[in-house]
Amino acid sequence: MDKGGTRGGVVNRELPEKSLLLQAIDYKLPDLQMPPNGKMPDSEVSILKQWIDMGAPDPRLEPTKSNSNFDSMPVKFEKSTKHWAYQPIDSNLAESESIDKLVAKKLSEAGLKLSPEADRRTLVKRLYYDLTGLPPSHQDYQRLQAAKDPNWYSQLVEELLASQHFGERMARHWMDVARYADNKGYVFKESREYPHAYRYRDWLIRSFNQDLSYQDFVRYQLVADRLDPENKEGHLDAMGFLTLGRRFLNNKYDVIDDRIDVISRGMLGVTAACARCHDHKFDPVSTADYYSLFGVLDNSTEPGDEPSPMRMIDREKRGPVFVLLRGNPGNRGPKVEPQFFEFLGQEKPIAMKTGSGRLELADAIASPENPLTARVYVNRLWGWIFGQPFIDTPSDFGLRSEPPTQQAVLELLASRFIKNNWSTKQLLREIVNSSVYKQSSIANKQGLEIDPENRQLWRANRKRMDFESYRDSMLKVAGVMDETIGGKSEIIDEAPFSKRRSVYSYIDRQNLPQLFRSFDFASPDAHVPQRSQTTVPQQGLVLLNSEMMREIVNAVAEPFQPSSIDSETSLFQPLQKLFRQIMGRSATPNELKRLTTFLRTTETKLVDAPQNRWSYGYGTLNQESGAITNFALLPYCDGKQWRGASEYPNKKFGYCGLTEKGGHTGNQDGFTPIRRWTAPRSGKVSFQGTLEHKAKEGDGVRATLVLNASTTIKSWTAHTKKLSTKQEWIEIAEGDTLDLAVDCIETNNHDSFDWIAEIRFQDEADASSSKDHFSGRQPTPSTAWFQLAQGLLMTNEFCFVD
């Protein structure tokens, strides 16, 4: 009652008649009337008035225990002084200690021991995946299997840490932390794009490859405007960490809240955004702490210009900062002085006064005296490498987080990380050279009984490739990957499909493609502590049916198409070549035998479904000969229209396109839209349809029915009219084609057309309808080699690291 809510205390002991409670029960306030369903009887109002005049004494004989499940702020502060994550990192840990010794000691206490070392092939694949996200080739495996040097493993570690692909792998991990996207989300009428977002991603790649100290890595992302103001070293782009978040319809309170969240959870493991409307329910973070950070960011602004469009700078004049009661901008509370989290202030809170205060904020986070920064990053990186972090809540090291089972290892690594100039590469060297990392992932009965979740680290964790590594691995073994480092983001889920590494994917925050969502990609809407991992039918369906997958598999399988399948032995050599290309190893004799049987017995015909009879392409229609040449399938469909690319009109294809009702002619010879029907069997068919051209402008369109791309059966011309198109009883054989080609005559201006047609067998009641059976997929039959390559790319051996 004394503390009150957003309007202050409930009773006023000095001026009882002005008590908020009295005003509410007297119905003197139009927006606050209690009870809301009708005023109390005057007799009861009088009793309450008398009680307030008495000083509002507590009528209970004894104080009762609060029903609240939450500690008061002083209690939280007291608890924080003893909480494991808030204790100083022990910088005096013995130099003789190691990951292996500490883990082995803990295992021994539990009655366990380290598992045997994994075989060399497994270690090679594990290192390639963890440090570059790419698979080793068959030649890599052979080279490393044959290596006689006892230091082959540590030499491979150095080789991979020096690879340009190392930075790509680490950057993609951090992009989850930084909620990276290439656009703003829904912003109504303004441009949704962050056209220069890729520069932040490229800065991350460079920073990891150059082994920028994590201290500077943190500072540049928060205050590069002071450390590299003219962008001479390219560090201003690092400020995309703050400025590339969701825009929330440009509501500054939500934008700043998002930035507070990505800083506090991403770098400190503190869930500060929970204190926006009230003191944190569990941790010693007050609303004053929250609005201190709010003031720092509110007193910073984005110029949106060069030398980096992503930079922030301090406002010329710093404005005052107030607590917003219940997070309401219209209800100011007390003024706050900008300072770092009080519970992390060592002896006294760290004031943030230079400019907006971002400089002191960055220094306080990157300080070796800060107990959280190194612990949080080491825990994150351990999780990226082992598939399971020490702490299950990598972005919440608050009072509810229990110390990890192998806490001594976390402390040792955090201490050494700081001593080694906050070097990510040195930290990784120590981790991946340990016997703990090299263990086999094969479980044993004793370990499963004592520690089924492997908290004690008695074996390696079996890991499945994440989405990016899986797609990249397929591109790599297909031999089509574009390994260029850096550059603008590219859409990867639409034809023509990009061959760039997945780290360069265009990330659409508002409409994240189904491809990404099916494979547990991190939501770019907010900071993501760690990805979930699911096994759902949609993943298998994408891999079986997507055009992106088909294009990759085609690249693998195409060189093998001419191979003879007349005998088993003639297949052994090409099969071995395919197997080595995908799996990185030779097939066993038993595998060769089974794969040979598969090739010789696999069905390669299309299923005779109505949709599979229609395909959608373009080519050249020669009016003199009546033949179609250079026919090719249109590469892109948005579900409603087949065309040359996602951009429409396209520079190459012009307006050439086909829909369920008709389409539009192309802008030059060679781009006549052609709807092709393929006969599933022999017989006589009739053709019947309606052609319509609606525009008054232009010279109309010409529709031509062509048999087997060589013989014109009939042609019709329409300009501003609708007409019937029909031809009865065309003799066809299985596999023959009927092409519905529409050209522009002379000019393609206003050449949209409708041409809905049906093709019916003489002895069949149902017809093939160009409209009803329109499909967003090209009906391309899969060869036996294609199916084999696709199957190998979907095996556990390919998809899993171990």
mmCIF file of C-alpha atoms in Angstrom, residues 355-512:
data_model
loop_
_atom_site.group_PDB
_atom_site.id
_atom_site.type_symbol
_atom_site.label_atom_id
_atom_site.label_comp_id
_atom_site.label_asym_id
_atom_site.label_seq_id
_atom_site.Cartn_x
_atom_site.Cartn_y
_atom_site.Cartn_z
ATOM 1 C CA GLY A 355 29.286 10.923 -24.440
ATOM 2 C CA SER A 356 26.378 8.526 -24.387
ATOM 3 C CA GLY A 357 28.225 6.196 -22.028
ATOM 4 C CA ARG A 358 28.846 3.459 -24.620
ATOM 5 C CA LEU A 359 32.612 3.756 -24.152
ATOM 6 C CA GLU A 360 32.494 2.902 -20.460
ATOM 7 C CA LEU A 361 29.860 0.237 -21.181
ATOM 8 C CA ALA A 362 32.151 -1.461 -23.708
ATOM 9 C CA ASP A 363 35.139 -1.235 -21.384
ATOM 10 C CA ALA A 364 33.151 -2.627 -18.463
ATOM 11 C CA ILE A 365 32.004 -5.612 -20.524
ATOM 12 C CA ALA A 366 35.469 -6.267 -21.977
ATOM 13 C CA SER A 367 37.241 -5.847 -18.624
ATOM 14 C CA PRO A 368 39.291 -8.800 -17.321
ATOM 15 C CA GLU A 369 37.738 -7.973 -13.950
ATOM 16 C CA ASN A 370 34.261 -8.701 -15.281
ATOM 17 C CA PRO A 371 33.473 -12.259 -14.133
ATOM 18 C CA LEU A 372 30.902 -12.936 -16.854
ATOM 19 C CA THR A 373 32.305 -11.972 -20.258
ATOM 20 C CA ALA A 374 35.019 -14.618 -20.580
ATOM 21 C CA ARG A 375 32.877 -17.330 -18.946
ATOM 22 C CA VAL A 376 29.955 -16.677 -21.276
ATOM 23 C CA TYR A 377 32.084 -16.707 -24.440
ATOM 24 C CA VAL A 378 34.072 -19.801 -23.435
ATOM 25 C CA ASN A 379 30.808 -21.611 -22.640
ATOM 26 C CA ARG A 380 29.374 -20.568 -26.013
ATOM 27 C CA LEU A 381 32.409 -21.680 -27.967
ATOM 28 C CA TRP A 382 32.577 -25.006 -26.084
ATOM 29 C CA GLY A 383 28.924 -25.580 -27.075
ATOM 30 C CA TRP A 384 29.678 -24.812 -30.731
ATOM 31 C CA ILE A 385 32.490 -27.378 -30.724
ATOM 32 C CA PHE A 386 31.089 -30.121 -28.485
ATOM 33 C CA GLY A 387 27.423 -29.732 -29.390
ATOM 34 C CA GLN A 388 26.583 -29.185 -25.700
ATOM 35 C CA PRO A 389 27.754 -26.177 -23.634
ATOM 36 C CA PHE A 390 28.822 -26.427 -19.984
ATOM 37 C CA ILE A 391 25.755 -24.366 -19.050
ATOM 38 C CA ASP A 392 22.457 -25.313 -20.675
ATOM 39 C CA THR A 393 21.375 -21.664 -20.688
ATOM 40 C CA PRO A 394 24.288 -20.015 -22.570
ATOM 41 C CA SER A 395 22.677 -16.570 -22.408
ATOM 42 C CA ASP A 396 21.477 -16.735 -18.813
ATOM 43 C CA PHE A 397 24.115 -17.039 -16.091
ATOM 44 C CA GLY A 398 21.694 -15.646 -13.508
ATOM 45 C CA LEU A 399 20.958 -16.850 -9.989
ATOM 46 C CA ARG A 400 18.907 -19.777 -11.229
ATOM 47 C CA SER A 401 21.812 -21.221 -13.269
ATOM 48 C CA GLU A 402 23.483 -24.112 -11.514
ATOM 49 C CA PRO A 403 27.278 -24.445 -11.706
ATOM 50 C CA PRO A 404 28.230 -26.886 -14.460
ATOM 51 C CA THR A 405 29.299 -30.431 -13.698
ATOM 52 C CA GLN A 406 32.738 -29.701 -15.131
ATOM 53 C CA GLN A 407 32.998 -26.220 -13.620
ATOM 54 C CA ALA A 408 36.754 -26.510 -13.107
ATOM 55 C CA VAL A 409 37.247 -26.869 -16.884
ATOM 56 C CA LEU A 410 35.172 -23.763 -17.585
ATOM 57 C CA GLU A 411 37.154 -21.794 -14.997
ATOM 58 C CA LEU A 412 40.489 -23.009 -16.346
ATOM 59 C CA LEU A 413 39.605 -22.098 -19.938
ATOM 60 C CA ALA A 414 38.168 -18.690 -18.976
ATOM 61 C CA SER A 415 41.316 -17.870 -17.012
ATOM 62 C CA ARG A 416 43.633 -18.940 -19.827
ATOM 63 C CA PHE A 417 41.480 -17.185 -22.392
ATOM 64 C CA ILE A 418 42.107 -13.872 -20.633
ATOM 65 C CA LYS A 419 45.816 -14.591 -20.123
ATOM 66 C CA ASN A 420 46.209 -15.477 -23.815
ATOM 67 C CA ASN A 421 45.026 -12.050 -24.937
ATOM 68 C CA TRP A 422 41.425 -13.254 -25.365
ATOM 69 C CA SER A 423 42.493 -15.309 -28.408
ATOM 70 C CA THR A 424 39.739 -17.439 -29.950
ATOM 71 C CA LYS A 425 42.223 -19.523 -31.947
ATOM 72 C CA GLN A 426 44.373 -20.265 -28.901
ATOM 73 C CA LEU A 427 41.275 -21.274 -26.950
ATOM 74 C CA LEU A 428 40.269 -23.627 -29.754
ATOM 75 C CA ARG A 429 43.783 -25.079 -29.953
ATOM 76 C CA GLU A 430 43.598 -26.094 -26.326
ATOM 77 C CA ILE A 431 40.119 -27.571 -26.737
ATOM 78 C CA VAL A 432 40.562 -29.594 -29.921
ATOM 79 C CA ASN A 433 44.015 -30.888 -28.948
ATOM 80 C CA SER A 434 42.631 -32.362 -25.732
ATOM 81 C CA SER A 435 41.966 -36.067 -25.254
ATOM 82 C CA VAL A 436 38.438 -35.121 -24.158
ATOM 83 C CA TYR A 437 37.727 -33.740 -27.639
ATOM 84 C CA LYS A 438 39.344 -36.725 -29.366
ATOM 85 C CA GLN A 439 37.192 -39.328 -27.613
ATOM 86 C CA SER A 440 34.997 -41.732 -29.507
ATOM 87 C CA SER A 441 31.287 -40.942 -29.429
ATOM 88 C CA ILE A 442 30.383 -44.600 -28.985
ATOM 89 C CA ALA A 443 28.529 -45.087 -25.688
ATOM 90 C CA ASN A 444 29.121 -47.825 -23.140
ATOM 91 C CA LYS A 445 26.749 -49.409 -20.649
ATOM 92 C CA GLN A 446 28.456 -48.063 -17.531
ATOM 93 C CA GLY A 447 28.526 -44.499 -18.824
ATOM 94 C CA LEU A 448 24.875 -44.593 -19.848
ATOM 95 C CA GLU A 449 23.849 -45.879 -16.433
ATOM 96 C CA ILE A 450 25.847 -43.350 -14.397
ATOM 97 C CA ASP A 451 25.712 -40.282 -16.676
ATOM 98 C CA PRO A 452 23.233 -40.764 -19.553
ATOM 99 C CA GLU A 453 23.384 -37.081 -20.561
ATOM 100 C CA ASN A 454 27.196 -37.093 -20.724
ATOM 101 C CA ARG A 455 27.537 -34.153 -18.323
ATOM 102 C CA GLN A 456 30.818 -35.577 -17.073
ATOM 103 C CA LEU A 457 32.236 -35.683 -20.637
ATOM 104 C CA TRP A 458 33.058 -39.398 -20.640
ATOM 105 C CA ARG A 459 32.580 -39.572 -24.421
ATOM 106 C CA ALA A 460 32.220 -37.279 -27.428
ATOM 107 C CA ASN A 461 28.724 -36.185 -28.416
ATOM 108 C CA ARG A 462 27.433 -37.479 -31.720
ATOM 109 C CA LYS A 463 26.598 -34.401 -33.812
ATOM 110 C CA ARG A 464 24.424 -33.931 -36.865
ATOM 111 C CA MET A 465 25.411 -31.249 -39.338
ATOM 112 C CA ASP A 466 23.551 -27.987 -38.985
ATOM 113 C CA PHE A 467 21.686 -26.592 -41.991
ATOM 114 C CA GLU A 468 24.556 -24.471 -43.286
ATOM 115 C CA SER A 469 27.175 -27.216 -43.090
ATOM 116 C CA TYR A 470 24.856 -29.750 -44.674
ATOM 117 C CA ARG A 471 24.060 -27.532 -47.660
ATOM 118 C CA ASP A 472 27.716 -26.475 -47.962
ATOM 119 C CA SER A 473 28.881 -30.092 -47.809
ATOM 120 C CA MET A 474 26.532 -31.042 -50.646
ATOM 121 C CA LEU A 475 27.779 -28.145 -52.774
ATOM 122 C CA LYS A 476 31.358 -29.115 -51.975
ATOM 123 C CA VAL A 477 31.064 -32.775 -52.968
ATOM 124 C CA ALA A 478 29.091 -31.751 -56.072
ATOM 125 C CA GLY A 479 32.081 -29.646 -57.109
ATOM 126 C CA VAL A 480 29.978 -26.532 -57.672
ATOM 127 C CA MET A 481 30.656 -24.445 -54.554
ATOM 128 C CA ASP A 482 31.681 -20.823 -55.114
ATOM 129 C CA GLU A 483 34.373 -20.395 -52.444
ATOM 130 C CA THR A 484 34.723 -16.611 -52.792
ATOM 131 C CA ILE A 485 35.159 -14.987 -49.377
ATOM 132 C CA GLY A 486 32.820 -12.099 -48.529
ATOM 133 C CA GLY A 487 30.416 -10.076 -50.619
ATOM 134 C CA LYS A 488 26.726 -9.302 -50.854
ATOM 135 C CA SER A 489 24.115 -11.732 -49.600
ATOM 136 C CA GLU A 490 22.389 -13.997 -52.109
ATOM 137 C CA ILE A 491 18.989 -15.700 -52.083
ATOM 138 C CA ILE A 492 19.662 -19.436 -51.934
ATOM 139 C CA ASP A 493 16.168 -20.955 -51.998
ATOM 140 C CA GLU A 494 15.063 -19.589 -55.379
ATOM 141 C CA ALA A 495 16.210 -20.437 -58.895
ATOM 142 C CA PRO A 496 18.692 -19.816 -60.302
ATOM 143 C CA PHE A 497 20.182 -21.298 -57.132
ATOM 144 C CA SER A 498 23.249 -19.621 -55.689
ATOM 145 C CA LYS A 499 26.339 -21.777 -55.207
ATOM 146 C CA ARG A 500 27.818 -19.595 -52.473
ATOM 147 C CA ARG A 501 28.400 -20.852 -48.950
ATOM 148 C CA SER A 502 25.352 -20.665 -46.699
ATOM 149 C CA VAL A 503 26.900 -17.976 -44.513
ATOM 150 C CA TYR A 504 26.291 -15.625 -47.463
ATOM 151 C CA SER A 505 22.565 -16.403 -47.608
ATOM 152 C CA TYR A 506 20.139 -13.523 -47.735
ATOM 153 C CA ILE A 507 18.280 -13.670 -44.395
ATOM 154 C CA ASP A 508 14.730 -12.354 -44.635
ATOM 155 C CA ARG A 509 13.686 -11.472 -41.108
ATOM 156 C CA GLN A 510 10.020 -10.986 -41.970
ATOM 157 C CA ASN A 511 9.530 -13.991 -44.232
ATOM 158 C CA LEU A 512 12.142 -16.565 -43.283
#
